[in-house]
mmCIF file of C-alpha atoms in Angstrom:
data_model
loop_
_atom_site.group_PDB
_atom_site.id
_atom_site.type_symbol
_atom_site.label_atom_id
_atom_site.label_comp_id
_atom_site.label_asym_id
_atom_site.label_seq_id
_atom_site.Cartn_x
_atom_site.Cartn_y
_atom_site.Cartn_z
ATOM 1 C CA MET K 1 30.156 66.336 -85.241
ATOM 2 C CA ASP K 2 27.312 67.710 -87.425
ATOM 3 C CA VAL K 3 29.183 68.630 -90.661
ATOM 4 C CA ASP K 4 26.290 70.534 -91.978
ATOM 5 C CA ALA K 5 26.030 72.596 -88.885
ATOM 6 C CA PHE K 6 30.055 73.026 -88.829
ATOM 7 C CA VAL K 7 30.057 74.198 -92.454
ATOM 8 C CA VAL K 8 27.256 76.838 -91.821
ATOM 9 C CA ALA K 9 29.090 78.056 -88.647
ATOM 10 C CA HIS K 10 32.452 78.521 -90.314
ATOM 11 C CA ARG K 11 31.861 79.251 -93.950
ATOM 12 C CA PRO K 12 32.220 82.898 -93.421
ATOM 13 C CA THR K 13 35.597 82.321 -92.090
ATOM 14 C CA TRP K 14 36.659 80.248 -94.971
ATOM 15 C CA GLU K 15 35.189 82.681 -97.454
ATOM 16 C CA ARG K 16 36.908 85.715 -95.990
ATOM 17 C CA LEU K 17 40.239 83.736 -96.143
ATOM 18 C CA GLU K 18 39.562 83.191 -99.907
ATOM 19 C CA GLN K 19 38.972 86.860 -100.353
ATOM 20 C CA LEU K 20 42.227 87.641 -98.725
ATOM 21 C CA LEU K 21 44.190 85.175 -100.782
ATOM 22 C CA LYS K 22 43.006 86.452 -103.995
ATOM 23 C CA ARG K 23 44.092 90.007 -102.997
ATOM 24 C CA ARG K 24 47.226 88.761 -101.387
ATOM 25 C CA ARG K 25 49.469 91.198 -103.333
ATOM 26 C CA LYS K 26 47.478 94.173 -102.191
ATOM 27 C CA LEU K 27 46.915 93.555 -98.543
ATOM 28 C CA THR K 28 47.446 96.117 -95.929
ATOM 29 C CA GLY K 29 49.196 95.451 -92.764
ATOM 30 C CA ASP K 30 46.117 94.601 -90.762
ATOM 31 C CA GLU K 31 44.882 92.362 -93.524
ATOM 32 C CA VAL K 32 48.043 90.325 -93.405
ATOM 33 C CA ASP K 33 47.667 89.971 -89.665
ATOM 34 C CA GLU K 34 43.977 88.963 -90.393
ATOM 35 C CA LEU K 35 45.163 86.507 -93.033
ATOM 36 C CA VAL K 36 47.660 84.733 -90.668
ATOM 37 C CA ASP K 37 44.973 84.390 -87.889
ATOM 38 C CA LEU K 38 42.417 82.844 -90.443
ATOM 39 C CA TYR K 39 45.132 80.629 -91.566
ATOM 40 C CA GLN K 40 45.539 79.158 -88.032
ATOM 41 C CA ARG K 41 41.940 79.036 -87.628
ATOM 42 C CA VAL K 42 41.160 77.259 -90.784
ATOM 43 C CA SER K 43 44.079 74.737 -90.143
ATOM 44 C CA THR K 44 42.205 73.776 -86.989
ATOM 45 C CA HIS K 45 39.074 73.442 -88.816
ATOM 46 C CA LEU K 46 40.661 71.095 -91.208
ATOM 47 C CA SER K 47 42.120 68.935 -88.517
ATOM 48 C CA MET K 48 38.678 68.647 -86.852
ATOM 49 C CA VAL K 49 37.023 67.676 -90.204
ATOM 50 C CA ARG K 50 39.721 65.001 -90.994
ATOM 51 C CA SER K 51 39.321 63.547 -87.491
ATOM 52 C CA ALA K 52 35.318 63.305 -87.443
ATOM 53 C CA SER K 53 34.164 63.393 -91.147
ATOM 54 C CA THR K 54 34.645 61.314 -94.158
ATOM 55 C CA ASP K 55 33.518 64.113 -96.412
ATOM 56 C CA SER K 56 36.168 63.949 -98.955
ATOM 57 C CA VAL K 57 35.055 67.009 -100.817
ATOM 58 C CA LEU K 58 35.028 69.330 -97.728
ATOM 59 C CA VAL K 59 38.459 67.844 -96.632
ATOM 60 C CA GLY K 60 39.676 68.616 -100.254
ATOM 61 C CA ARG K 61 38.346 72.189 -100.178
ATOM 62 C CA LEU K 62 39.891 73.037 -96.755
ATOM 63 C CA SER K 63 43.104 71.359 -97.558
ATOM 64 C CA SER K 64 43.470 73.484 -100.598
ATOM 65 C CA LEU K 65 42.644 76.578 -98.723
ATOM 66 C CA VAL K 66 45.145 75.891 -96.038
ATOM 67 C CA ALA K 67 47.896 75.064 -98.557
ATOM 68 C CA ARG K 68 47.241 78.158 -100.561
ATOM 69 C CA ALA K 69 47.206 80.222 -97.205
ATOM 70 C CA ARG K 70 50.358 78.582 -95.999
ATOM 71 C CA SER K 71 52.244 79.410 -99.254
ATOM 72 C CA VAL K 72 51.325 83.087 -98.761
ATOM 73 C CA VAL K 73 52.191 83.072 -95.190
ATOM 74 C CA THR K 74 55.578 81.394 -95.516
ATOM 75 C CA GLY K 75 56.485 82.877 -98.839
ATOM 76 C CA ALA K 76 56.749 79.270 -100.233
ATOM 77 C CA HIS K 77 57.999 78.727 -103.906
ATOM 78 C CA SER K 78 57.398 75.781 -106.062
ATOM 79 C CA PRO K 79 59.552 75.144 -109.163
ATOM 80 C CA LEU K 80 57.826 74.462 -112.425
ATOM 81 C CA TRP K 81 58.913 70.641 -112.418
ATOM 82 C CA SER K 82 56.882 70.360 -109.233
ATOM 83 C CA GLU K 83 53.637 71.740 -110.900
ATOM 84 C CA PHE K 84 54.351 69.399 -113.744
ATOM 85 C CA ALA K 85 54.770 66.349 -111.588
ATOM 86 C CA ARG K 86 51.649 67.309 -109.454
ATOM 87 C CA PHE K 87 49.628 67.395 -112.667
ATOM 88 C CA TRP K 88 50.751 63.841 -113.862
ATOM 89 C CA THR K 89 50.691 62.306 -110.385
ATOM 90 C CA VAL K 90 47.561 63.982 -108.940
ATOM 91 C CA SER K 91 45.307 66.267 -111.187
ATOM 92 C CA PHE K 92 44.777 63.917 -114.220
ATOM 93 C CA PRO K 93 44.966 60.466 -112.674
ATOM 94 C CA VAL K 94 42.583 61.463 -109.846
ATOM 95 C CA VAL K 95 39.958 63.207 -112.275
ATOM 96 C CA ALA K 96 40.203 59.914 -114.292
ATOM 97 C CA TYR K 97 39.746 57.603 -111.296
ATOM 98 C CA ARG K 98 36.880 59.571 -109.914
ATOM 99 C CA ALA K 99 34.913 59.162 -113.202
ATOM 100 C CA TRP K 100 35.520 55.599 -113.342
ATOM 101 C CA ARG K 101 31.921 54.648 -113.163
ATOM 102 C CA TRP K 102 31.130 56.986 -116.201
ATOM 103 C CA TRP K 103 34.004 55.819 -117.913
ATOM 104 C CA LEU K 104 33.178 52.019 -117.682
ATOM 105 C CA SER K 105 29.628 52.540 -118.497
ATOM 106 C CA THR K 106 30.607 54.392 -121.557
ATOM 107 C CA ALA K 107 32.976 51.590 -122.779
ATOM 108 C CA VAL K 108 30.318 48.939 -122.152
ATOM 109 C CA ALA K 109 27.735 50.692 -124.005
ATOM 110 C CA PHE K 110 29.992 51.464 -126.873
ATOM 111 C CA LEU K 111 31.106 47.845 -127.153
ATOM 112 C CA PHE K 112 27.576 46.580 -126.979
ATOM 113 C CA VAL K 113 26.437 48.891 -129.813
ATOM 114 C CA THR K 114 29.506 48.033 -131.916
ATOM 115 C CA VAL K 115 28.968 44.229 -131.408
ATOM 116 C CA LEU K 116 25.131 44.590 -132.107
ATOM 117 C CA ILE K 117 25.788 46.389 -135.509
ATOM 118 C CA ALA K 118 28.496 44.000 -136.394
ATOM 119 C CA VAL K 119 26.370 40.985 -135.888
ATOM 120 C CA TRP K 120 23.414 42.755 -137.682
ATOM 121 C CA VAL K 121 25.780 43.569 -140.669
ATOM 122 C CA SER K 122 27.558 40.168 -140.881
ATOM 123 C CA GLY K 123 25.799 37.606 -143.025
ATOM 124 C CA ASN K 124 22.943 40.052 -143.960
ATOM 125 C CA GLN K 125 23.387 40.675 -147.536
ATOM 126 C CA GLU K 126 20.373 43.138 -147.771
ATOM 127 C CA VAL K 127 21.908 45.438 -145.143
ATOM 128 C CA GLN K 128 25.374 45.116 -146.767
ATOM 129 C CA GLY K 129 23.805 45.976 -150.120
ATOM 130 C CA ALA K 130 22.050 49.089 -148.457
ATOM 131 C CA ILE K 131 25.425 50.155 -147.132
ATOM 132 C CA SER K 132 27.743 49.718 -150.127
ATOM 133 C CA THR K 133 28.202 47.722 -153.466
ATOM 134 C CA PRO K 134 29.610 44.189 -153.372
ATOM 135 C CA SER K 135 32.684 45.282 -155.241
ATOM 136 C CA GLU K 136 33.343 48.125 -152.715
ATOM 137 C CA ILE K 137 32.957 45.858 -149.972
ATOM 138 C CA GLN K 138 35.272 43.362 -151.332
ATOM 139 C CA GLN K 139 37.959 46.063 -152.022
ATOM 140 C CA MET K 140 37.709 47.302 -148.520
ATOM 141 C CA VAL K 141 37.857 43.675 -146.949
ATOM 142 C CA ASN K 142 40.718 42.530 -149.046
ATOM 143 C CA HIS K 143 42.839 45.690 -149.692
ATOM 144 C CA ASP K 144 41.803 49.034 -148.165
ATOM 145 C CA PHE K 145 41.440 48.253 -144.506
ATOM 146 C CA ALA K 146 44.984 46.687 -144.247
ATOM 147 C CA GLU K 147 46.551 49.248 -146.618
ATOM 148 C CA TYR K 148 45.109 52.112 -144.604
ATOM 149 C CA TYR K 149 47.729 51.652 -141.996
ATOM 150 C CA SER K 150 50.734 51.499 -144.360
ATOM 151 C CA GLU K 151 49.796 53.506 -147.272
ATOM 152 C CA ASN K 152 51.598 56.752 -145.957
ATOM 153 C CA PRO K 153 54.823 57.394 -144.383
ATOM 154 C CA ALA K 154 54.889 56.469 -140.528
ATOM 155 C CA GLY K 155 55.715 60.108 -139.404
ATOM 156 C CA SER K 156 52.893 61.837 -141.388
ATOM 157 C CA PHE K 157 50.618 59.057 -140.683
ATOM 158 C CA GLY K 158 51.204 59.166 -136.974
ATOM 159 C CA LEU K 159 50.431 62.942 -136.866
ATOM 160 C CA GLN K 160 47.339 62.402 -138.906
ATOM 161 C CA VAL K 161 45.954 59.779 -136.511
ATOM 162 C CA TRP K 162 46.909 61.833 -133.476
ATOM 163 C CA VAL K 163 45.022 64.905 -134.735
ATOM 164 C CA ASN K 164 42.078 62.655 -135.835
ATOM 165 C CA ASN K 165 41.819 61.011 -132.525
ATOM 166 C CA SER K 166 42.386 64.333 -130.621
ATOM 167 C CA TRP K 167 39.535 65.719 -132.590
ATOM 168 C CA VAL K 168 36.985 63.068 -131.389
ATOM 169 C CA ALA K 169 38.115 63.601 -127.845
ATOM 170 C CA ALA K 170 38.088 67.336 -128.091
ATOM 171 C CA GLN K 171 34.490 67.088 -129.382
ATOM 172 C CA CYS K 172 33.598 65.095 -126.320
ATOM 173 C CA ILE K 173 35.201 67.471 -124.145
ATOM 174 C CA ALA K 174 33.981 70.809 -125.966
ATOM 175 C CA PHE K 175 30.377 69.277 -125.905
ATOM 176 C CA ALA K 176 30.582 69.352 -121.946
ATOM 177 C CA ILE K 177 29.561 73.119 -122.538
ATOM 178 C CA LEU K 178 26.199 71.761 -123.942
ATOM 179 C CA GLY K 179 25.801 69.508 -120.916
ATOM 180 C CA GLY K 180 27.236 66.575 -122.707
ATOM 181 C CA ILE K 181 24.047 66.029 -124.780
ATOM 182 C CA PRO K 182 25.752 65.387 -128.046
ATOM 183 C CA ILE K 183 28.258 63.168 -126.836
ATOM 184 C CA PRO K 184 26.244 59.981 -127.160
ATOM 185 C CA TYR K 185 25.656 60.695 -130.782
ATOM 186 C CA ILE K 186 29.435 61.245 -131.381
ATOM 187 C CA LEU K 187 30.089 57.824 -129.677
ATOM 188 C CA PHE K 188 27.341 56.085 -131.629
ATOM 189 C CA GLN K 189 28.806 57.390 -135.095
ATOM 190 C CA ASN K 190 31.999 55.913 -134.174
ATOM 191 C CA ALA K 191 30.445 52.532 -132.948
ATOM 192 C CA LEU K 192 28.562 52.421 -136.195
ATOM 193 C CA ASN K 193 31.695 52.933 -138.226
ATOM 194 C CA VAL K 194 33.716 50.281 -136.152
ATOM 195 C CA GLY K 195 30.611 47.940 -136.116
ATOM 196 C CA VAL K 196 29.963 48.146 -139.944
ATOM 197 C CA ILE K 197 33.584 47.329 -140.720
ATOM 198 C CA ALA K 198 33.769 44.513 -138.237
ATOM 199 C CA GLY K 199 30.571 42.953 -139.935
ATOM 200 C CA PHE K 200 32.171 43.222 -143.377
ATOM 201 C CA MET K 201 35.543 41.752 -142.075
ATOM 202 C CA PHE K 202 34.035 38.773 -139.982
ATOM 203 C CA ASP K 203 31.537 37.850 -142.777
ATOM 204 C CA ALA K 204 34.380 37.649 -145.133
ATOM 205 C CA ASP K 205 36.294 35.313 -142.711
ATOM 206 C CA ARG K 206 38.899 38.047 -142.123
ATOM 207 C CA GLY K 207 37.951 38.852 -138.550
ATOM 208 C CA ASP K 208 41.477 37.820 -137.381
ATOM 209 C CA VAL K 209 42.940 40.648 -139.770
ATOM 210 C CA PHE K 210 40.424 43.089 -138.346
ATOM 211 C CA LEU K 211 41.321 42.390 -134.681
ATOM 212 C CA GLY K 212 45.066 42.145 -135.402
ATOM 213 C CA LEU K 213 45.206 45.457 -136.881
ATOM 214 C CA LEU K 214 42.724 47.315 -134.602
ATOM 215 C CA THR K 215 43.729 45.848 -131.208
ATOM 216 C CA PRO K 216 47.400 47.171 -130.875
ATOM 217 C CA HIS K 217 46.553 50.944 -131.038
ATOM 218 C CA GLY K 218 42.652 50.607 -130.651
ATOM 219 C CA LEU K 219 42.674 49.681 -126.937
ATOM 220 C CA ILE K 220 44.303 52.689 -125.567
ATOM 221 C CA GLU K 221 42.763 55.012 -128.424
ATOM 222 C CA LEU K 222 39.190 53.919 -127.492
ATOM 223 C CA THR K 223 40.150 54.233 -123.785
ATOM 224 C CA ALA K 224 41.068 57.765 -124.226
ATOM 225 C CA VAL K 225 37.992 58.629 -126.073
ATOM 226 C CA PHE K 226 35.783 56.840 -123.535
ATOM 227 C CA LEU K 227 37.509 58.788 -120.722
ATOM 228 C CA ALA K 228 36.903 62.116 -122.677
ATOM 229 C CA ALA K 229 33.167 61.191 -123.301
ATOM 230 C CA ALA K 230 32.931 60.167 -119.618
ATOM 231 C CA VAL K 231 34.132 63.490 -118.234
ATOM 232 C CA GLY K 232 32.011 65.395 -120.554
ATOM 233 C CA MET K 233 28.803 63.718 -119.762
ATOM 234 C CA ARG K 234 29.568 63.892 -115.966
ATOM 235 C CA VAL K 235 29.566 67.825 -116.406
ATOM 236 C CA GLY K 236 26.240 67.401 -117.961
ATOM 237 C CA TRP K 237 24.980 65.285 -115.094
ATOM 238 C CA SER K 238 26.235 67.696 -112.604
ATOM 239 C CA ILE K 239 23.782 70.284 -114.017
ATOM 240 C CA VAL K 240 20.830 67.901 -113.489
ATOM 241 C CA SER K 241 22.022 66.618 -110.016
ATOM 242 C CA PRO K 242 24.653 68.690 -108.489
ATOM 243 C CA GLY K 243 24.058 66.949 -105.100
ATOM 244 C CA HIS K 244 24.102 68.932 -101.735
ATOM 245 C CA ARG K 245 26.567 71.588 -103.075
ATOM 246 C CA PRO K 246 25.629 74.704 -105.013
ATOM 247 C CA ARG K 247 25.218 73.862 -108.747
ATOM 248 C CA ALA K 248 27.731 76.626 -109.753
ATOM 249 C CA GLN K 249 30.345 75.224 -107.468
ATOM 250 C CA VAL K 250 29.940 71.670 -108.970
ATOM 251 C CA LEU K 251 29.890 72.894 -112.788
ATOM 252 C CA ALA K 252 33.126 74.923 -111.994
ATOM 253 C CA GLU K 253 34.897 71.776 -110.314
ATOM 254 C CA GLN K 254 33.788 69.579 -113.203
ATOM 255 C CA GLY K 255 34.745 72.197 -115.660
ATOM 256 C CA ARG K 256 38.397 72.330 -114.436
ATOM 257 C CA ALA K 257 38.294 68.475 -114.464
ATOM 258 C CA VAL K 258 37.552 68.687 -118.206
ATOM 259 C CA VAL K 259 40.583 70.739 -118.694
ATOM 260 C CA ALA K 260 42.739 68.394 -116.725
ATOM 261 C CA VAL K 261 41.556 65.427 -118.821
ATOM 262 C CA ALA K 262 41.943 67.524 -122.176
ATOM 263 C CA VAL K 263 45.632 68.172 -121.187
ATOM 264 C CA GLY K 264 46.352 64.657 -120.203
ATOM 265 C CA LEU K 265 44.738 62.960 -123.268
ATOM 266 C CA VAL K 266 47.042 64.897 -125.548
ATOM 267 C CA ALA K 267 49.832 62.571 -124.278
ATOM 268 C CA VAL K 268 47.617 59.511 -124.179
ATOM 269 C CA LEU K 269 46.328 59.966 -127.662
ATOM 270 C CA LEU K 270 49.960 60.665 -128.762
ATOM 271 C CA VAL K 271 51.092 57.191 -127.693
ATOM 272 C CA ALA K 272 47.814 55.676 -129.348
ATOM 273 C CA GLY K 273 49.018 57.605 -132.542
ATOM 274 C CA LEU K 274 52.599 56.251 -132.277
ATOM 275 C CA ILE K 275 51.452 52.692 -131.927
ATOM 276 C CA GLU K 276 49.099 52.915 -134.989
ATOM 277 C CA SER K 277 51.703 54.319 -137.195
ATOM 278 C CA LEU K 278 54.727 52.237 -136.019
ATOM 279 C CA VAL K 279 53.521 49.148 -134.533
ATOM 280 C CA THR K 280 50.319 48.390 -136.155
ATOM 281 C CA PRO K 281 51.505 48.266 -139.917
ATOM 282 C CA SER K 282 54.890 46.636 -138.772
ATOM 283 C CA PRO K 283 55.936 43.082 -139.978
ATOM 284 C CA LEU K 284 55.815 41.783 -136.514
ATOM 285 C CA PRO K 285 53.692 38.818 -135.678
ATOM 286 C CA THR K 286 50.161 39.561 -134.731
ATOM 287 C CA VAL K 287 50.834 38.288 -131.250
ATOM 288 C CA ALA K 288 53.650 40.678 -130.741
ATOM 289 C CA ARG K 289 51.692 43.569 -132.094
ATOM 290 C CA THR K 290 48.779 42.781 -129.976
ATOM 291 C CA ALA K 291 50.976 42.405 -126.930
ATOM 292 C CA VAL K 292 52.344 46.040 -127.325
ATOM 293 C CA GLY K 293 48.736 47.288 -127.358
ATOM 294 C CA VAL K 294 47.638 45.376 -124.406
ATOM 295 C CA THR K 295 50.816 46.450 -122.581
ATOM 296 C CA ALA K 296 50.228 50.108 -123.242
ATOM 297 C CA GLU K 297 46.515 49.690 -122.240
ATOM 298 C CA VAL K 298 47.707 47.862 -118.821
ATOM 299 C CA LEU K 299 50.109 50.483 -118.027
ATOM 300 C CA PHE K 300 47.691 53.367 -118.493
ATOM 301 C CA LEU K 301 45.035 51.603 -116.460
ATOM 302 C CA ALA K 302 47.505 50.703 -113.720
ATOM 303 C CA TYR K 303 48.915 54.260 -113.876
ATOM 304 C CA VAL K 304 45.318 55.798 -113.279
ATOM 305 C CA ILE K 305 44.331 53.282 -110.574
ATOM 306 C CA TYR K 306 47.610 53.673 -108.519
ATOM 307 C CA PHE K 307 47.940 57.536 -108.641
ATOM 308 C CA GLY K 308 44.269 58.157 -108.746
ATOM 309 C CA ARG K 309 43.440 55.757 -105.813
ATOM 310 C CA ARG K 310 46.222 57.272 -103.747
ATOM 311 C CA GLY K 311 45.082 60.622 -104.423
ATOM 312 C CA VAL K 312 41.628 60.057 -103.499
ATOM 313 C CA ALA K 313 42.490 58.477 -100.309
ATOM 314 C CA ALA K 314 44.552 61.682 -99.404
ATOM 315 C CA GLY K 315 41.461 63.671 -100.034
ATOM 316 C CA GLU K 316 42.563 65.134 -103.400
ATOM 317 C CA THR K 317 39.832 65.762 -106.021
ATOM 318 C CA GLY K 318 42.062 66.290 -108.842
ATOM 319 C CA ASP K 319 40.681 69.819 -109.320
ATOM 320 C CA ILE K 320 43.615 72.037 -110.610
ATOM 321 C CA SER K 321 42.606 74.797 -108.355
ATOM 322 C CA ASP K 322 43.350 72.589 -105.447
ATOM 323 C CA ALA K 323 47.082 72.897 -106.366
ATOM 324 C CA PRO K 324 49.139 74.859 -103.923
ATOM 325 C CA ASP K 325 48.831 78.536 -104.880
ATOM 326 C CA VAL K 326 52.522 79.297 -105.008
ATOM 327 C CA VAL K 327 54.837 81.379 -107.105
ATOM 328 C CA PRO K 328 56.494 79.026 -109.693
ATOM 329 C CA THR K 329 60.222 79.256 -109.997
ATOM 330 C CA ARG K 330 62.730 77.780 -112.595
#
């Protein structure tokens, strides 16, 4: 089947069904009959596309259209818990999974710059002198870095960490409006800070302290920031290269993906904040604290891969507009 020709031939039908669905509460009797007829026809189109094409975007669009039409025709209702469950098992993990190339590239670039800066700072007294005084460096290395995690009550510190981390992620997401252009600079600032501190700590033979305090919460925290940055930059790239679809359609889809990630990362960064306030400064051995961080990271990645891969295989895009358009009930 020629997919492009099929789309051109049937797009008016799909668009008409979209129009009727948007006006579903104000339809006349004839329009209701038309909606039912179009629902049956588009259902047939979906079956044809699924059997003859691998275009997941087209399948996802028609699946969404058919689901919305079915809910109107049958008067289906969906409980609020169902919408909640769909977000966490479809929308958020699918968006995260589909952005994995951007996500991974962001992580690799960040870690490369961080290590490069750390190596440059470590052992280079001239560079260290330009950044801070020897006494200030000694104070940070021997006291401030470790005491930062325990100088405030766990509750208030956890809230502060959550707000700070959410702010960094929110900046990455908000700058998607500007095409994602400022995002690399935000990431560079954070890589610079981490790299400089790592350089000081390793130069003072306290690299084990640095890694022991950063790893428990840092793994999932940085992963969340990388995801936010990846989705934001992906929006920018969709402006440059929208593919074979209209630029406005791609931007709308990617914009809604940003919203899904923003909501999902609130919970992820809450977990990171709890680990940083409760586990990182705890008297547990370094191995135990690190194991908590690694476990949280593995569970999060497994969650995204499992639900994200399953959703993509089912033709889901993660777009929140693809959720069945039904009336929530309690």
